[in-house]
């Protein structure tokens, strides 16, 4: 696979329940990378996402995922889910009066191809002061052959701030 990243856009959310990344996928690329470079939150919880199609955010039971959660302070964990209403997990965020943050690199395969499922893989890391380091790897699929134009990054609670950079892979 080629490794030249072509910047598409930056999406920033402030005081939002979800980061709506609309119109980020097109026929210009088959593969995309999304880098989440920071997030501040109101409460601790895992981060997940749903795809955005022509009808809006897909809340159907159309997602499969397998995750390896690698904690520095306790045992590793594996999570496998089929036919869920969200694609889990993109890391764990913990609130604080300072920026603990999160780092996620997500690769998206064939989102704009209406004859194919859309596949994702992600690597993430985060830190909770007084708790420890959180890291992980995930693979996910959206099991509907349809054109995907964006994703909605969600969680329980509010993002005080979240930033994502979207790239096409040439």
C-alpha positions as CSV (number, residue, x, y, z in Angstrom):
1,X,0.0,0.0,0.0
2,X,1.2,3.5,-0.8
3,X,2.1,5.7,2.1
4,X,1.7,9.2,0.8
5,X,-0.9,11.1,2.9
6,X,-2.8,13.9,1.2
7,X,-4.4,16.3,3.7
8,X,-8.1,16.6,3.2
9,X,-9.4,18.6,6.2
10,X,-9.2,19.2,10.0
11,X,-12.4,18.8,12.0
12,X,-12.7,20.4,15.5
13,X,-15.5,19.9,18.0
14,X,-15.9,22.0,21.1
15,X,-18.5,21.2,23.8
16,X,-20.2,18.6,21.6
17,X,-21.7,15.1,22.3
18,X,-20.2,13.8,19.1
19,X,-17.7,14.8,16.4
20,X,-19.7,14.8,13.2
21,X,-17.1,14.3,10.4
22,X,-19.3,14.8,7.3
23,X,-18.3,14.7,3.7
24,X,-14.7,13.5,4.4
25,X,-14.8,10.5,2.0
26,X,-15.1,10.7,-1.8
27,X,-14.3,8.8,-5.0
28,X,-10.8,10.4,-4.9
29,X,-9.3,7.8,-2.5
30,X,-9.9,4.1,-1.6
31,X,-8.0,4.4,1.7
32,X,-8.1,7.1,4.3
33,X,-6.3,7.8,7.5
34,X,-7.8,9.8,10.4
35,X,-5.6,11.1,13.2
36,X,-7.2,12.2,16.4
37,X,-4.6,14.4,18.0
38,X,-6.3,15.5,21.2
39,X,-9.5,15.3,23.2
40,X,-10.7,16.7,26.5
41,X,-13.9,15.3,28.1
42,X,-16.5,15.8,30.8
43,X,-16.5,12.3,32.1
44,X,-14.5,9.1,31.7
45,X,-15.6,6.5,29.1
46,X,-14.6,4.7,26.0
47,X,-14.8,6.3,22.6
48,X,-16.7,4.7,19.7
49,X,-18.1,5.7,16.3
50,X,-20.8,5.2,13.7
51,X,-20.7,5.8,9.9
52,X,-22.5,8.5,8.1
53,X,-24.3,7.5,4.9
54,X,-26.8,9.3,2.6
55,X,-29.5,8.8,5.3
56,X,-27.5,10.2,8.2
57,X,-25.8,8.4,11.0
58,X,-26.2,4.6,10.8
59,X,-27.6,3.3,14.2
60,X,-28.5,-0.2,12.9
61,X,-26.9,-3.4,14.1
62,X,-24.3,-3.3,11.3
63,X,-21.0,-3.3,13.1
64,X,-18.5,-6.0,14.0
65,X,-15.3,-5.4,15.9
66,X,-12.4,-7.1,17.7
67,X,-10.2,-5.2,20.1
68,X,-7.1,-5.8,22.1
69,X,-7.1,-3.4,25.1
70,X,-3.6,-3.1,26.5
71,X,-3.5,-1.5,30.0
72,X,-0.3,-0.6,31.8
73,X,-2.0,-0.9,35.2
74,X,-3.9,-4.3,34.9
75,X,-4.3,-7.3,32.6
76,X,-4.9,-7.0,28.9
77,X,-8.4,-7.5,27.6
78,X,-10.0,-8.8,24.4
79,X,-13.4,-7.7,23.2
80,X,-15.2,-9.2,20.2
81,X,-18.7,-8.0,19.2
82,X,-20.9,-8.9,16.3
83,X,-24.0,-7.0,14.9
84,X,-23.7,-4.1,17.3
85,X,-25.0,-0.6,16.9
86,X,-21.6,1.1,17.2
87,X,-18.0,0.3,16.2
88,X,-16.0,0.1,19.5
89,X,-13.3,1.0,20.8
90,X,-11.1,4.0,19.9
91,X,-9.5,4.5,23.3
92,X,-10.5,5.6,26.8
93,X,-10.7,9.2,27.9
94,X,-10.5,10.4,31.5
95,X,-11.5,13.9,32.6
96,X,-9.1,16.2,34.4
97,X,-8.4,19.9,34.8
98,X,-5.5,19.4,32.5
99,X,-5.3,17.8,29.0
100,X,-4.8,14.0,29.4
101,X,-5.7,13.6,25.7
102,X,-5.8,10.6,23.4
103,X,-4.0,9.6,20.3
104,X,-5.7,7.5,17.6
105,X,-4.7,6.5,14.1
106,X,-7.6,5.0,12.2
107,X,-7.4,3.6,8.6
108,X,-10.6,3.4,6.6
109,X,-10.9,1.1,3.6
110,X,-13.3,1.6,0.7
111,X,-15.8,3.9,2.4
112,X,-17.1,5.5,-0.8
113,X,-17.5,2.2,-2.7
114,X,-21.2,1.4,-2.7
115,X,-20.6,-2.3,-3.7
116,X,-18.3,-3.1,-0.7
117,X,-18.4,-3.2,3.1
118,X,-16.3,-0.6,4.8
119,X,-13.4,-1.8,7.0
120,X,-11.4,0.0,9.7
121,X,-8.4,-0.6,11.8
122,X,-7.2,1.6,14.6
123,X,-4.4,2.0,17.1
124,X,-4.9,4.2,20.1
125,X,-3.3,5.3,23.3
126,X,-4.4,7.5,26.2
127,X,-3.4,8.3,29.7
128,X,-5.4,8.8,32.9
129,X,-3.5,10.6,35.6
130,X,-3.4,8.4,38.7
131,X,-4.8,5.4,36.8
132,X,-2.3,4.6,34.1
133,X,-1.7,4.2,30.4
134,X,-4.3,2.8,28.0
135,X,-3.5,1.4,24.6
136,X,-5.1,-0.8,22.1
137,X,-5.6,-2.1,18.6
138,X,-8.9,-2.7,16.9
139,X,-10.4,-4.0,13.6
140,X,-14.0,-3.2,12.7
141,X,-16.4,-3.5,9.8
142,X,-19.6,-1.9,8.7
143,X,-21.5,-4.7,7.2
144,X,-23.7,-2.8,4.6
145,X,-22.5,-2.3,1.1
146,X,-23.2,1.4,0.7
147,X,-21.5,4.7,0.1
148,X,-20.1,6.1,3.3
149,X,-19.4,9.9,3.4
150,X,-18.2,10.4,7.0
151,X,-18.1,9.1,10.6
152,X,-19.6,10.3,13.9
153,X,-17.2,9.9,16.8
154,X,-19.2,9.4,20.0
155,X,-19.1,8.6,23.7
156,X,-21.3,9.0,26.8
157,X,-20.8,12.6,27.9
158,X,-19.4,15.7,26.2
159,X,-16.2,16.4,24.4
160,X,-14.9,19.7,25.7
161,X,-12.6,19.6,22.7
162,X,-11.7,17.0,20.1
163,X,-9.5,17.4,16.9
164,X,-9.2,15.1,13.9
165,X,-7.1,15.4,10.8
166,X,-8.3,13.5,7.7
167,X,-6.0,12.3,5.0
168,X,-6.4,10.4,1.7
169,X,-3.8,7.7,1.1
170,X,-2.2,7.8,-2.4
